[in-house]
């Protein structure tokens, strides 16, 4: 067991010795979406996506969601939905008061439940430029889960219960797109703020949708996610994402 402990300690020391640039990672987002329009105002949709982290080497999250949207006017739309997320939580290292290693929790998979409600206001100019502001409330719940962690003092594995936790956030997104009727390409840029008493993260996105037909479209985007005031349990480094997506309307 002493040999096993030494291997773990050596690995942890190596990780802490990595350069500061390790606080920025690259990842991939691949998404699929389908939308059914009931009439001019009401539509339903389903979506699924996966994400990677650690410079594309580690699976980070799977997501499946359902939702509905209703268009009150040409410029105001509401939507609501539910998402089931299966997330790969990062490993965590704890130190005691003297600075020595206390325990180590390896990465593990766990589910989260997310509900959201949004209002989106849109203004479109005659030259094709479209401005939209979306305000979204979301509530995310992480159920209780028992995980294993290594205790360096006792030199043994122990079980740790992570209590259930709920979180409310307000997401504010401003987007500008060039949305010309019957155009093949729809480029856009956006910035989105995540708020919970303070700004927790900011997402900057630039992308383009390729409108193949009225039913089929492909999308590609780049996103930089800048982390701010985030709880320790929700820590993520700043992320550079490459995104790919497909949407089907029927």
Coordinates of C-alpha atoms in Angstrom, one line a residue:
X1 CA 0.0 0.0 0.0
X2 CA 3.0 2.3 0.6
X3 CA 4.0 2.0 -3.0
X4 CA 0.4 2.8 -4.2
X5 CA 0.4 5.9 -2.0
X6 CA 3.7 7.1 -3.4
X7 CA 2.4 6.8 -6.9
X8 CA -0.6 8.8 -6.1
X9 CA 1.4 11.5 -4.3
X10 CA 3.9 11.7 -7.2
X11 CA 1.0 12.1 -9.7
X12 CA -0.6 14.9 -7.6
X13 CA 2.7 16.8 -7.2
X14 CA 3.2 16.5 -11.0
X15 CA -0.2 18.0 -11.6
X16 CA 0.4 20.9 -9.3
X17 CA 3.6 21.6 -11.0
X18 CA 2.0 22.2 -14.4
X19 CA 2.3 25.7 -15.8
X20 CA -0.4 28.4 -15.3
X21 CA -1.6 27.9 -18.9
X22 CA -3.3 24.7 -17.7
X23 CA -6.1 27.0 -16.3
X24 CA -7.3 27.3 -19.9
X25 CA -8.5 24.2 -21.7
X26 CA -9.9 23.3 -25.0
X27 CA -13.1 21.3 -25.6
X28 CA -15.6 20.1 -28.3
X29 CA -19.4 20.5 -28.3
X30 CA -21.4 18.4 -30.7
X31 CA -25.2 18.9 -30.7
X32 CA -28.3 17.5 -32.4
X33 CA -31.7 19.3 -32.4
X34 CA -35.2 18.6 -33.8
X35 CA -38.1 21.0 -33.8
X36 CA -41.8 20.5 -34.6
X37 CA -43.8 23.5 -35.4
X38 CA -47.5 23.1 -34.4
X39 CA -48.6 26.4 -35.8
X40 CA -47.2 29.9 -36.3
X41 CA -46.8 30.5 -32.6
X42 CA -46.3 27.1 -30.8
X43 CA -43.4 24.6 -31.4
X44 CA -41.8 21.7 -29.5
X45 CA -38.3 20.5 -29.6
X46 CA -35.8 17.9 -28.4
X47 CA -32.0 18.2 -28.2
X48 CA -28.9 16.2 -27.3
X49 CA -25.3 17.1 -27.0
X50 CA -21.9 16.0 -25.7
X51 CA -18.9 18.0 -24.5
X52 CA -15.2 17.3 -24.0
X53 CA -12.6 19.0 -21.9
X54 CA -8.9 18.6 -21.1
X55 CA -7.9 19.8 -24.6
X56 CA -10.5 17.4 -26.3
X57 CA -9.1 14.3 -24.4
X58 CA -11.7 13.8 -21.7
X59 CA -15.5 13.3 -21.9
X60 CA -17.1 16.1 -19.9
X61 CA -20.9 15.9 -20.2
X62 CA -23.8 14.3 -22.0
X63 CA -27.1 16.2 -22.2
X64 CA -30.7 15.4 -23.3
X65 CA -33.5 18.0 -23.2
X66 CA -37.1 18.6 -24.2
X67 CA -38.8 22.0 -24.5
X68 CA -41.5 24.2 -26.0
X69 CA -41.7 27.7 -27.2
X70 CA -44.5 30.2 -27.8
X71 CA -44.4 33.3 -29.9
X72 CA -46.6 36.1 -28.5
X73 CA -45.7 38.6 -31.2
X74 CA -43.1 39.0 -33.9
X75 CA -40.7 40.4 -31.4
X76 CA -41.4 38.5 -28.2
X77 CA -41.1 34.7 -27.5
X78 CA -41.2 32.5 -24.4
X79 CA -39.8 29.1 -24.0
X80 CA -39.4 26.5 -21.2
X81 CA -37.8 23.1 -20.9
X82 CA -36.1 20.4 -18.9
X83 CA -32.6 18.9 -19.4
X84 CA -31.1 15.7 -18.0
X85 CA -27.3 16.1 -17.7
X86 CA -24.8 13.3 -17.0
X87 CA -21.6 15.1 -15.9
X88 CA -18.0 13.9 -15.4
X89 CA -17.1 15.8 -12.2
X90 CA -13.4 16.7 -11.9
X91 CA -11.1 15.2 -9.3
X92 CA -10.6 17.2 -6.1
X93 CA -7.6 17.4 -3.7
X94 CA -8.0 18.7 -0.1
X95 CA -5.1 19.8 2.1
X96 CA -5.0 20.0 5.9
X97 CA -4.1 23.2 7.9
X98 CA -0.4 22.4 7.7
X99 CA -0.5 22.3 3.9
X100 CA -0.1 18.5 3.7
X101 CA -2.3 16.3 1.5
X102 CA -5.5 15.3 3.3
X103 CA -7.6 13.4 0.8
X104 CA -8.1 12.9 -2.9
X105 CA -11.4 12.4 -4.7
X106 CA -11.1 11.0 -8.2
X107 CA -13.3 12.2 -11.0
X108 CA -16.8 10.5 -11.2
X109 CA -20.0 10.6 -13.2
X110 CA -23.2 12.0 -11.7
X111 CA -26.6 13.3 -13.0
X112 CA -28.1 16.7 -12.7
X113 CA -31.6 17.9 -13.4
X114 CA -32.1 21.4 -15.0
X115 CA -35.3 23.4 -15.6
X116 CA -35.4 26.7 -17.4
X117 CA -37.8 29.5 -18.5
X118 CA -36.9 32.2 -21.0
X119 CA -38.2 35.4 -22.6
X120 CA -36.5 36.6 -25.8
X121 CA -37.1 40.0 -27.4
X122 CA -36.0 40.5 -31.0
X123 CA -35.6 43.5 -33.3
X124 CA -34.8 43.1 -37.0
X125 CA -33.6 45.9 -39.2
X126 CA -34.4 46.2 -42.9
X127 CA -30.8 45.4 -43.8
X128 CA -31.0 41.9 -42.3
X129 CA -29.3 42.6 -38.9
X130 CA -31.2 41.1 -36.1
X131 CA -30.7 42.0 -32.4
X132 CA -32.0 39.7 -29.7
X133 CA -31.9 39.8 -25.9
X134 CA -32.7 36.6 -24.0
X135 CA -33.3 36.5 -20.2
X136 CA -33.3 32.9 -18.9
X137 CA -33.9 31.7 -15.4
X138 CA -32.6 28.2 -14.8
X139 CA -32.6 25.9 -11.7
X140 CA -30.2 23.0 -11.5
X141 CA -30.4 20.2 -8.9
X142 CA -27.6 17.7 -8.2
X143 CA -28.9 14.7 -6.3
X144 CA -27.1 13.2 -3.3
X145 CA -24.4 10.7 -4.3
X146 CA -21.8 8.6 -2.4
X147 CA -18.3 8.7 -3.9
X148 CA -14.9 7.2 -3.0
X149 CA -11.9 9.2 -1.9
X150 CA -8.4 8.4 -0.7
X151 CA -7.5 9.4 2.9
X152 CA -3.7 10.0 3.1
X153 CA -3.7 9.9 6.9
X154 CA -5.3 6.5 7.2
X155 CA -3.9 5.3 3.9
X156 CA -7.3 3.8 2.9
X157 CA -10.3 4.5 0.7
X158 CA -13.4 5.9 2.4
X159 CA -16.9 6.8 1.3
X160 CA -18.0 10.4 1.1
X161 CA -21.6 11.5 0.8
X162 CA -22.0 14.5 -1.5
X163 CA -25.3 16.1 -0.4
X164 CA -28.0 17.2 -2.9
X165 CA -27.6 20.7 -4.0
X166 CA -29.9 23.2 -5.9
X167 CA -28.8 26.3 -7.7
X168 CA -30.7 29.2 -9.3
X169 CA -29.1 31.3 -12.0
X170 CA -30.1 34.1 -14.3
X171 CA -28.6 34.0 -17.8
X172 CA -28.6 37.2 -19.9
X173 CA -27.6 36.8 -23.6
X174 CA -27.3 39.6 -26.2
X175 CA -26.9 38.3 -29.8
X176 CA -26.4 40.1 -33.2
X177 CA -27.0 38.0 -36.3
X178 CA -27.2 38.7 -40.1
X179 CA -30.4 36.9 -40.8
X180 CA -31.3 37.7 -44.4
X181 CA -34.4 35.8 -45.8
X182 CA -33.5 32.8 -47.9
X183 CA -29.8 33.4 -47.3
X184 CA -27.5 30.3 -47.2
X185 CA -25.4 31.6 -44.3
X186 CA -26.5 33.2 -41.0
X187 CA -23.4 34.5 -39.1
X188 CA -23.8 35.7 -35.5
X189 CA -22.0 36.9 -32.4
X190 CA -23.2 36.8 -28.8
X191 CA -22.2 37.4 -25.2
X192 CA -23.9 35.7 -22.3
X193 CA -23.6 36.5 -18.5
X194 CA -24.4 33.9 -15.8
X195 CA -25.5 35.6 -12.6
X196 CA -26.1 34.4 -9.0
X197 CA -25.7 37.5 -6.8
X198 CA -22.6 38.2 -8.9
X199 CA -21.4 37.3 -12.4
X200 CA -20.1 33.7 -12.3
X201 CA -19.1 33.3 -15.9
X202 CA -19.2 35.0 -19.3
X203 CA -19.6 33.3 -22.7
X204 CA -18.4 34.9 -25.9
X205 CA -19.6 33.1 -29.0
X206 CA -19.1 33.7 -32.8
X207 CA -20.6 31.3 -35.3
X208 CA -22.4 30.7 -38.5
X209 CA -25.5 28.6 -39.4
X210 CA -25.6 27.0 -42.9
X211 CA -29.2 26.8 -44.1
X212 CA -29.1 23.8 -46.4
X213 CA -32.9 23.6 -46.9
X214 CA -35.9 24.8 -45.0
X215 CA -35.7 21.6 -42.9
X216 CA -32.0 21.0 -42.5
X217 CA -29.3 23.3 -41.1
X218 CA -25.7 22.9 -39.9
X219 CA -23.9 25.1 -37.4
X220 CA -20.3 25.8 -36.4
X221 CA -19.1 28.2 -33.7
X222 CA -16.2 29.2 -31.4
X223 CA -16.8 29.9 -27.8
X224 CA -14.6 31.3 -25.0
X225 CA -16.0 30.7 -21.5
X226 CA -14.5 33.0 -18.9
X227 CA -15.0 31.9 -15.3
X228 CA -15.5 34.4 -12.5
X229 CA -17.1 34.0 -9.1
X230 CA -17.8 30.3 -9.0
X231 CA -18.4 27.9 -6.0
X232 CA -15.5 25.5 -5.4
X233 CA -17.7 22.5 -6.2
X234 CA -18.6 24.1 -9.6
X235 CA -15.0 25.0 -10.5
X236 CA -14.0 24.8 -14.2
X237 CA -11.1 26.5 -15.9
X238 CA -11.6 29.0 -18.7
X239 CA -12.6 27.1 -21.8
X240 CA -12.1 27.4 -25.5
X241 CA -14.8 25.5 -27.3
X242 CA -15.3 24.4 -30.9
X243 CA -18.9 23.6 -31.6
X244 CA -20.7 21.6 -34.3
X245 CA -24.4 21.2 -34.6
X246 CA -27.2 19.9 -36.8
X247 CA -30.9 20.9 -36.6
X248 CA -33.9 19.4 -38.3
X249 CA -37.3 21.1 -38.6
X250 CA -40.5 19.1 -39.4

